[in-house]
C-alpha positions as semicolon CSV with decimal commas, in nm:
position;residue;x (nm);y (nm);z (nm)
1;M;-8,858;7,750;18,512
2;K;-8,867;7,517;18,214
3;T;-8,589;7,282;18,110
4;S;-8,510;7,497;17,809
5;L;-8,450;7,797;18,032
6;L;-8,190;7,613;18,239
7;I;-8,014;7,496;17,925
8;A;-8,023;7,845;17,780
9;L;-7,878;7,991;18,097
10;S;-7,603;7,730;18,103
11;S;-7,517;7,805;17,739
12;F;-7,514;8,178;17,809
13;A;-7,276;8,129;18,100
14;M;-7,043;7,911;17,891
15;V;-7,022;8,175;17,619
16;H;-6,970;8,455;17,867
17;G;-6,752;8,254;18,105
18;A;-6,471;8,507;18,108
19;F;-6,710;8,779;18,221
20;A;-6,880;8,558;18,481
21;A;-6,545;8,450;18,622
22;Q;-6,478;8,809;18,723
23;Q;-6,801;8,827;18,924
24;R;-6,870;8,679;19,262
25;P;-7,160;8,437;19,228
26;N;-7,493;8,487;19,395
27;I;-7,556;8,198;19,633
28;L;-7,898;8,046;19,695
29;F;-7,898;7,790;19,977
30;V;-8,226;7,600;20,019
31;L;-8,262;7,375;20,323
32;S;-8,537;7,117;20,359
33;D;-8,624;6,986;20,707
34;D;-8,575;6,623;20,819
35;H;-8,501;6,505;20,466
36;S;-8,304;6,181;20,423
37;H;-8,118;6,052;20,121
38;P;-8,241;5,896;19,889
39;F;-8,586;6,057;19,908
40;I;-8,584;6,255;19,583
41;G;-8,673;6,105;19,247
42;C;-8,323;6,155;19,105
43;Y;-8,177;5,927;19,373
44;G;-8,392;5,637;19,256
45;R;-8,722;5,676;19,443
46;K;-8,928;5,621;19,128
47;E;-9,267;5,678;19,293
48;L;-9,160;6,027;19,405
49;K;-9,264;6,308;19,169
50;T;-8,996;6,574;19,215
51;P;-8,943;6,711;18,861
52;N;-8,788;7,040;18,969
53;L;-8,528;6,893;19,200
54;D;-8,463;6,617;18,946
55;R;-8,396;6,880;18,680
56;I;-8,148;7,063;18,903
57;A;-7,969;6,731;18,959
58;A;-7,964;6,648;18,587
59;E;-7,825;6,988;18,491
60;G;-7,597;7,009;18,792
61;M;-7,448;6,764;19,039
62;M;-7,587;6,530;19,301
63;F;-7,403;6,404;19,607
64;R;-7,476;6,058;19,746
65;R;-7,269;6,075;20,065
66;M;-7,354;6,410;20,219
67;F;-7,363;6,376;20,599
68;T;-7,480;6,638;20,846
69;G;-7,284;6,718;21,161
70;A;-7,575;6,609;21,380
71;P;-7,909;6,429;21,333
72;Q;-8,103;6,727;21,474
73;C;-8,201;7,067;21,336
74;V;-8,018;7,309;21,569
75;P;-7,670;7,152;21,590
76;S;-7,678;7,056;21,222
77;R;-7,752;7,414;21,118
78;A;-7,482;7,545;21,350
79;T;-7,233;7,321;21,170
80;I;-7,351;7,438;20,828
81;M;-7,327;7,805;20,918
82;T;-6,993;7,795;21,104
83;G;-6,804;7,517;20,924
84;R;-6,735;7,367;21,267
85;S;-6,875;7,076;21,464
86;P;-7,167;7,143;21,701
87;V;-6,942;7,087;22,003
88;A;-6,673;7,319;21,867
89;A;-6,943;7,581;21,798
90;R;-7,082;7,520;22,152
91;I;-7,428;7,421;22,035
92;T;-7,453;7,132;22,280
93;R;-7,813;7,189;22,385
94;F;-8,097;7,193;22,134
95;S;-8,240;7,530;22,243
96;S;-7,909;7,718;22,258
97;P;-7,849;8,034;22,055
98;L;-7,531;8,049;21,851
99;P;-7,259;8,210;22,066
100;R;-7,186;8,567;21,964
101;D;-6,818;8,497;21,897
102;E;-6,895;8,213;21,654
103;I;-6,873;8,366;21,307
104;T;-7,103;8,238;21,033
105;F;-6,989;8,220;20,673
106;P;-7,260;8,465;20,552
107;E;-7,105;8,722;20,787
108;I;-6,772;8,669;20,613
109;L;-6,940;8,702;20,274
110;R;-7,087;9,034;20,392
111;S;-6,773;9,179;20,549
112;E;-6,510;9,060;20,302
113;A;-6,695;9,036;19,971
114;G;-6,980;9,285;20,000
115;Y;-7,264;9,032;19,988
116;F;-7,620;9,121;20,086
117;A;-7,721;8,829;20,309
118;G;-8,065;8,710;20,408
119;V;-8,253;8,421;20,566
120;C;-8,624;8,345;20,536
121;G;-8,887;8,075;20,578
122;R;-8,904;7,828;20,867
123;S;-8,707;7,913;21,180
124;Y;-8,333;7,901;21,121
125;H;-8,309;7,762;21,479
126;L;-7,993;7,947;21,586
127;D;-8,133;8,224;21,808
128;G;-8,261;8,000;22,087
129;S;-8,597;7,833;22,122
130;G;-8,906;8,038;22,048
131;R;-9,082;7,848;22,328
132;A;-8,822;7,898;22,599
133;P;-8,947;7,941;22,959
134;A;-8,940;8,286;23,116
135;A;-8,623;8,207;23,311
136;T;-8,439;8,124;22,987
137;E;-8,580;8,422;22,799
138;A;-8,459;8,650;23,078
139;V;-8,101;8,532;23,029
140;F;-8,124;8,563;22,649
141;D;-8,250;8,921;22,682
142;E;-8,018;9,029;22,962
143;Q;-7,707;8,900;22,783
144;Q;-7,829;8,993;22,433
145;M;-7,772;8,638;22,314
146;R;-8,001;8,649;22,009
147;T;-7,766;8,773;21,739
148;F;-7,905;8,690;21,394
149;Q;-8,046;9,037;21,335
150;E;-7,683;9,152;21,347
151;R;-7,540;8,868;21,139
152;F;-7,768;8,909;20,833
153;D;-7,903;9,206;20,639
154;F;-8,249;9,049;20,619
155;V;-8,397;8,807;20,874
156;D;-8,734;8,632;20,860
157;A;-8,867;8,319;21,030
158;T;-9,239;8,340;20,958
159;G;-9,278;8,006;20,781
160;Q;-9,253;7,825;20,448
161;E;-9,588;7,963;20,329
162;N;-9,449;8,319;20,348
163;V;-9,129;8,250;20,154
164;P;-9,241;8,414;19,824
165;A;-9,345;8,740;19,992
166;K;-9,035;8,752;20,210
167;M;-8,805;8,677;19,917
168;N;-8,952;8,973;19,733
169;E;-8,892;9,191;20,040
170;F;-8,533;9,068;20,044
171;F;-8,480;9,163;19,680
172;D;-8,654;9,498;19,732
173;Q;-8,396;9,581;20,000
174;R;-8,091;9,439;19,822
175;P;-7,866;9,701;19,654
176;K;-7,847;9,607;19,286
177;D;-7,467;9,626;19,279
178;K;-7,423;9,366;19,555
179;P;-7,409;8,989;19,510
180;F;-7,651;8,808;19,737
181;F;-7,653;8,513;19,970
182;L;-8,004;8,389;20,050
183;W;-8,078;8,101;20,286
184;V;-8,433;7,968;20,238
185;N;-8,568;7,730;20,503
186;F;-8,851;7,489;20,426
187;S;-9,065;7,312;20,688
188;D;-9,121;7,014;20,456
189;P;-9,084;6,724;20,515
190;H;-9,082;6,778;20,894
191;H;-9,326;6,569;21,100
192;P;-9,630;6,581;21,113
193;W;-9,664;6,505;20,742
194;T;-9,975;6,698;20,641
195;S;-9,892;6,913;20,337
196;G;-9,889;6,647;20,063
197;K;-10,208;6,661;19,852
198;N;-10,177;6,337;19,652
199;P;-9,915;6,123;19,826
200;P;-9,789;5,801;19,664
201;D;-9,993;5,484;19,710
202;P;-9,862;5,312;20,029
203;A;-9,905;4,970;19,866
204;K;-9,674;5,062;19,579
205;L;-9,390;5,209;19,783
206;E;-9,050;5,049;19,818
207;V;-8,979;5,017;20,191
208;P;-8,607;5,089;20,249
209;G;-8,405;4,815;20,416
210;F;-8,347;5,008;20,739
211;L;-8,722;4,978;20,816
212;P;-8,948;4,673;20,855
213;D;-9,221;4,633;20,595
214;L;-9,529;4,700;20,809
215;P;-9,859;4,874;20,719
216;G;-9,793;5,165;20,955
217;I;-9,447;5,219;20,806
218;R;-9,597;5,229;20,456
219;E;-9,858;5,480;20,573
220;D;-9,590;5,704;20,725
221;L;-9,369;5,676;20,416
222;S;-9,657;5,776;20,189
223;R;-9,731;6,090;20,389
224;Y;-9,360;6,170;20,416
225;E;-9,311;6,144;20,041
226;G;-9,621;6,357;19,986
227;E;-9,451;6,638;20,177
228;I;-9,137;6,601;19,966
229;E;-9,346;6,645;19,652
230;H;-9,497;6,959;19,808
231;C;-9,144;7,079;19,886
232;D;-9,049;7,028;19,520
233;G;-9,326;7,265;19,411
234;D;-9,220;7,531;19,659
235;F;-8,860;7,492;19,544
236;Q;-8,969;7,577;19,191
237;R;-9,142;7,893;19,317
238;V;-8,818;7,998;19,485
239;L;-8,628;7,954;19,156
240;D;-8,890;8,155;18,969
241;I;-8,856;8,449;19,208
242;V;-8,476;8,448;19,192
243;K;-8,490;8,432;18,812
244;E;-8,731;8,724;18,798
245;R;-8,560;8,944;19,057
246;A;-8,190;8,873;19,003
247;G;-8,134;8,623;18,722
248;L;-7,974;8,283;18,749
249;D;-7,683;8,299;18,506
250;N;-7,427;8,360;18,785
251;T;-7,598;8,185;19,074
252;L;-7,474;7,887;19,273
253;I;-7,776;7,690;19,394
254;L;-7,739;7,437;19,676
255;F;-8,034;7,226;19,790
256;M;-7,979;7,017;20,103
257;G;-8,158;6,842;20,390
258;D;-8,074;6,963;20,740
259;N;-8,080;6,611;20,891
260;G;-8,256;6,281;20,845
261;M;-8,621;6,178;20,844
262;A;-8,827;6,138;21,163
263;F;-8,840;5,759;21,139
264;P;-8,674;5,486;21,347
265;S;-8,295;5,500;21,291
266;G;-8,348;5,840;21,129
267;K;-8,369;6,180;21,297
268;G;-8,191;6,175;21,633
269;S;-7,989;5,866;21,534
270;L;-7,627;5,843;21,422
271;H;-7,720;5,570;21,175
272;D;-7,706;5,679;20,812
273;P;-8,079;5,760;20,777
274;G;-8,032;6,024;21,048
275;L;-7,726;6,184;20,886
276;N;-7,717;6,108;20,512
277;V;-7,913;6,382;20,333
278;P;-7,964;6,500;19,975
279;L;-7,727;6,761;19,837
280;L;-7,777;6,901;19,487
281;A;-7,562;7,172;19,327
282;W;-7,633;7,383;19,018
283;W;-7,406;7,657;18,885
284;P;-7,419;7,729;18,512
285;G;-7,083;7,741;18,343
286;V;-6,909;7,587;18,644
287;V;-7,091;7,267;18,742
288;K;-7,119;7,038;18,443
289;P;-7,456;6,867;18,388
290;G;-7,496;6,512;18,509
291;G;-7,246;6,525;18,793
292;D;-7,276;6,238;19,040
293;T;-7,035;6,178;19,327
294;S;-7,003;5,939;19,620
295;A;-6,728;6,141;19,790
296;L;-6,771;6,177;20,166
297;I;-6,897;6,530;20,237
298;S;-6,975;6,678;20,579
299;G;-7,208;6,954;20,689
300;E;-6,889;7,133;20,797
301;D;-6,793;7,157;20,429
302;I;-7,071;7,391;20,310
303;A;-6,913;7,702;20,467
304;P;-6,563;7,669;20,317
305;T;-6,708;7,574;19,978
306;C;-6,926;7,886;19,962
307;L;-6,639;8,107;20,079
308;E;-6,402;7,970;19,815
309;A;-6,675;7,999;19,550
310;A;-6,686;8,370;19,637
311;G;-6,309;8,394;19,598
312;L;-6,238;8,423;19,970
313;K;-5,979;8,256;20,189
314;V;-6,117;8,005;20,440
315;P;-6,042;8,104;20,803
316;Q;-5,827;7,856;20,992
317;R;-6,088;7,806;21,265
318;I;-6,316;7,638;21,009
319;S;-6,262;7,261;21,018
320;G;-6,467;7,186;20,706
321;V;-6,312;7,093;20,371
322;S;-6,409;7,286;20,058
323;F;-6,549;7,065;19,783
324;L;-6,527;7,345;19,526
325;P;-6,290;7,130;19,313
326;L;-6,568;6,873;19,278
327;L;-6,809;7,142;19,161
328;K;-6,555;7,255;18,903
329;G;-6,487;6,902;18,782
330;E;-6,128;6,915;18,904
331;S;-5,926;6,660;19,100
332;F;-6,013;6,652;19,469
333;P;-5,694;6,570;19,663
334;N;-5,853;6,678;19,994
335;E;-6,131;6,421;19,976
336;R;-6,233;6,316;20,325
337;K;-6,144;5,979;20,471
338;Y;-6,389;6,025;20,757
339;I;-6,697;6,216;20,858
340;F;-6,796;6,282;21,219
341;A;-7,132;6,347;21,383
342;E;-7,266;6,418;21,730
343;R;-7,590;6,366;21,919
344;G;-7,703;6,561;22,226
345;P;-8,034;6,654;22,392
346;H;-8,331;6,711;22,163
347;G;-8,601;6,968;22,228
348;S;-8,627;7,169;22,548
349;S;-8,764;6,909;22,788
350;T;-8,609;6,845;23,128
351;F;-8,474;6,509;23,241
352;D;-8,637;6,244;23,461
353;L;-8,611;5,868;23,510
354;N;-8,853;5,798;23,226
355;T;-8,679;6,015;22,968
356;A;-8,607;5,824;22,647
357;A;-8,314;5,867;22,410
358;S;-8,544;6,059;22,176
359;S;-8,521;6,351;22,422
360;V;-8,179;6,309;22,581
361;D;-7,895;6,109;22,433
362;Y;-7,520;6,162;22,416
363;S;-7,334;5,986;22,139
364;R;-7,064;6,040;21,878
365;C;-6,973;5,864;21,555
366;V;-6,705;5,841;21,291
367;R;-6,770;5,698;20,945
368;S;-6,532;5,602;20,667
369;A;-6,636;5,488;20,321
370;R;-6,677;5,133;20,454
371;Y;-6,703;5,132;20,834
372;K;-6,888;5,325;21,102
373;L;-6,824;5,339;21,477
374;I;-7,095;5,478;21,708
375;Y;-7,003;5,564;22,068
376;N;-7,305;5,571;22,303
377;V;-7,223;5,747;22,630
378;T;-7,578;5,718;22,771
379;P;-7,669;5,360;22,673
380;H;-7,927;5,318;22,951
381;Q;-8,165;5,562;22,780
382;R;-8,424;5,341;22,611
383;Y;-8,455;5,397;22,236
384;A;-8,751;5,583;22,087
385;P;-8,768;5,770;21,755
386;V;-8,768;6,150;21,755
387;D;-9,106;6,313;21,674
388;S;-9,286;6,006;21,538
389;A;-9,315;5,773;21,839
390;G;-9,694;5,823;21,844
391;G;-9,741;5,749;21,474
392;P;-9,864;5,432;21,301
393;G;-9,516;5,319;21,197
394;W;-9,365;5,301;21,546
395;K;-9,689;5,162;21,689
396;D;-9,670;4,874;21,441
397;I;-9,305;4,817;21,531
398;V;-9,384;4,803;21,903
399;K;-9,672;4,563;21,833
400;A;-9,443;4,335;21,629
401;H;-9,189;4,346;21,913
402;E;-9,454;4,248;22,168
403;E;-9,577;3,967;21,943
404;K;-9,217;3,851;21,883
405;T;-9,254;3,883;21,506
406;L;-9,003;4,166;21,455
407;A;-8,692;4,064;21,258
408;T;-8,384;4,004;21,475
409;G;-8,182;4,298;21,341
410;F;-8,456;4,549;21,422
411;E;-8,528;4,382;21,756
412;E;-8,167;4,412;21,870
413;L;-8,127;4,764;21,736
414;W;-8,432;4,924;21,897
415;F;-8,522;4,706;22,195
416;T;-8,188;4,607;22,352
417;N;-8,163;4,777;22,692
418;P;-7,911;4,891;22,784
419;R;-7,794;4,967;22,436
420;P;-7,433;4,881;22,348
421;V;-7,172;5,145;22,429
422;Y;-7,011;5,080;22,090
423;E;-7,164;4,989;21,757
424;L;-6,946;4,891;21,460
425;Y;-7,088;4,836;21,113
426;D;-6,943;4,712;20,786
427;L;-7,141;4,934;20,550
428;E;-7,051;4,729;20,242
429;A;-7,188;4,406;20,386
430;D;-7,456;4,568;20,603
431;P;-7,562;4,904;20,453
432;H;-7,869;4,926;20,681
433;E;-7,660;4,891;21,001
434;L;-7,852;4,599;21,152
435;H;-7,559;4,378;21,263
436;N;-7,325;4,521;21,527
437;L;-6,975;4,378;21,474
438;Y;-6,809;4,548;21,770
439;G;-6,582;4,310;21,960
440;Q;-6,504;4,079;21,668
441;K;-6,130;4,015;21,682
442;E;-6,077;4,029;21,307
443;L;-6,196;4,391;21,319
444;D;-5,976;4,503;21,611
445;E;-5,752;4,711;21,384
446;V;-6,051;4,881;21,222
447;T;-6,199;4,952;21,565
448;L;-5,875;5,103;21,695
449;E;-5,835;5,315;21,383
450;L;-6,186;5,458;21,416
451;K;-6,154;5,513;21,791
452;T;-5,824;5,692;21,736
453;V;-5,955;5,937;21,476
454;L;-6,272;5,994;21,680
455;Q;-6,064;6,060;21,990
456;R;-5,854;6,313;21,801
457;K;-6,165;6,493;21,675
458;M;-6,310;6,506;22,026
459;I;-5,987;6,645;22,169
460;L;-5,954;6,914;21,901
461;D;-6,318;7,015;21,948
462;F;-6,280;7,027;22,330
463;D;-6,558;6,771;22,357
464;Y;-6,689;6,728;22,711
465;L;-6,777;6,357;22,683
466;P;-6,541;6,084;22,808
467;L;-6,290;5,988;22,541
468;P;-6,330;5,646;22,375
469;I;-5,971;5,536;22,442
470;A;-5,900;5,503;22,814
471;A;-5,591;5,643;22,980
472;D;-5,314;5,395;23,057
473;P;-5,334;5,330;23,436
474;K;-4,959;5,264;23,444
475;G;-4,879;5,589;23,271
476;K;-4,723;5,423;22,968
477;G;-4,939;5,594;22,712
478;K;-4,721;5,902;22,679
479;S;-4,393;5,716;22,650
480;A;-4,547;5,467;22,410
481;A;-4,667;5,749;22,190
482;K;-4,322;5,903;22,193
483;S;-4,156;5,576;22,097
484;K;-4,355;5,567;21,775
485;A;-4,232;5,907;21,658
486;D;-3,924;5,939;21,439
487;P;-3,690;6,200;21,601
488;K;-3,531;6,290;21,266
489;R;-3,873;6,363;21,124
490;A;-3,948;6,581;21,428
491;E;-3,649;6,797;21,341
492;M;-3,756;6,813;20,976
493;F;-4,109;6,911;21,083
494;K;-3,972;7,216;21,265
495;K;-3,781;7,323;20,953
496;L;-4,080;7,286;20,725
497;D;-4,317;7,465;20,965
498;T;-4,208;7,810;20,850
499;D;-4,495;7,999;21,012
500;H;-4,447;7,809;21,342
501;D;-4,816;7,731;21,389
502;G;-4,759;7,363;21,468
503;R;-4,911;7,247;21,137
504;L;-4,785;7,199;20,784
505;S;-4,989;7,351;20,506
506;K;-4,974;7,196;20,160
507;A;-4,728;7,461;20,050
508;E;-4,499;7,403;20,351
509;F;-4,515;7,025;20,311
510;S;-4,458;7,026;19,936
511;G;-4,162;7,262;19,911
512;K;-3,978;7,193;19,586
513;R;-4,096;6,833;19,552
514;D;-4,272;6,701;19,246
515;P;-4,631;6,835;19,281
516;A;-4,802;6,502;19,208
517;D;-4,574;6,311;19,445
518;A;-4,614;6,575;19,716
519;A;-4,992;6,572;19,681
520;A;-5,003;6,193;19,717
521;W;-4,783;6,195;20,028
522;F;-4,973;6,487;20,179
523;K;-5,299;6,295;20,143
524;A;-5,141;5,986;20,301
525;R;-4,997;6,177;20,598
526;D;-5,311;6,385;20,661
527;V;-5,472;6,101;20,859
528;D;-5,762;6,303;21,001
529;H;-5,822;6,483;20,672
530;S;-5,803;6,824;20,838
531;G;-5,632;6,987;20,540
532;D;-5,301;7,022;20,723
533;I;-5,048;6,789;20,888
534;D;-4,967;6,817;21,257
535;E;-4,644;6,698;21,417
536;A;-4,787;6,363;21,529
537;E;-4,901;6,283;21,176
538;Y;-4,568;6,390;21,024
539;T;-4,343;6,211;21,272
540;A;-4,533;5,882;21,298
541;S;-4,296;5,601;21,206
542;T;-4,584;5,388;21,078
543;V;-4,653;5,534;20,737
544;P;-4,863;5,423;20,442
545;N;-4,703;5,260;20,140
546;P;-4,536;5,503;19,899
547;P;-4,770;5,633;19,630
548;Q;-4,763;5,430;19,310
549;K;-4,626;5,607;19,004
């Protein structure tokens, strides 16, 4: 697809906007594998040649703070498909199939809006491991736990190289009167990095600040970026097929990474390189060209956004927040204050005394625009990067560690054993998360705030890990909590909660108040950014300053 075609399509959609508005959009969701922000040319990696993704960004919108629900393929994809955290969706083991009673958003598109839904390319990872032992396979078969053939109209997992043929099969089967949802899975840039034909010169690369500048790191980065360039070419082929078979004038395109790159502090880590991924959106006539946002977006937010784009109501069980207003260029009163992520076992290996954190690790994190708190529940697991521990980059890091030439920040981050239970980072002063500030008295309030919102998330998700805030041994916690609630506000909460579900929707909260004033107060009271206000949030006597008029 040439630039002129995209412009022409956008112009067509603008002219015929009234007609397009009456149609449900087709949705193309393309997921790259182990792909960290900012590794696309449009995000500033000048040596990367990604003209097709760059063009989508220029004519659509790019997101700089898109964070996945987990730094691993399976739980991250579960979050994307369900709009819920991995723990809430019960994907707590890497090789688990998605539970039958967890509903994916493509199923809702099918049942409520008549979409024809398909998935193709690399494994979608949500039907259990393809290399499970016989004992596991027996349970999967006996209990009929592999469900994706029932959830989608078209299911394929034969690999990135077969995407063109399988896409054509999908369109052959799709009834012409039905809108489509198609999820295309790429293998690139998953380790090992072998598909790039002419990767960038290692000597000319910019080594990001979360990695030491070592020859092995440069070699790994070159091969990694070569795969991203290969991915860009395959992305163009996907667009060409959609254009030919269905047209693009009423198609929402989302391109996203499933989790971060297989480098130290990347995949398998709750540091930003493991969670912060590219997200590009293109939708002619809706998304204005040149959009660029730093709003906090979670993997949980893809599902509600796609449902609202199709004109559907978001089910209450979905905890994600729709960012459709951002796509439309409207105000975004529900912008997140926090994102959350979870780490559990990786792969299907068993556990022994030599198992590293790359295979088994249990941790949680909460991140605001400025601060991040990581909670490590298994700190005695020695650190090792997922997938790439045998590569030249990690070998050079280990060598520098042994020779005592590794910079202090990297040394403490990767070679402290046991690792700290808590890590706290000021992301404005320390964007590469190399200086743990946990325990500094001047940050006690920040620490308590982050622990409190993380604790709430863990409780609501029925998380099985120990909570970060300990119970009061004298039993004062409950009475202390009660003393902070305003009894008059408790009575008012009951009056406003007209549907008696224990939460205030925007409509219930706003009543007959001035809309702008109500929106500002709603945002202030919605501490956990869940999209509603529970009784604890409403009755808390400690409230933010009144909104400025």
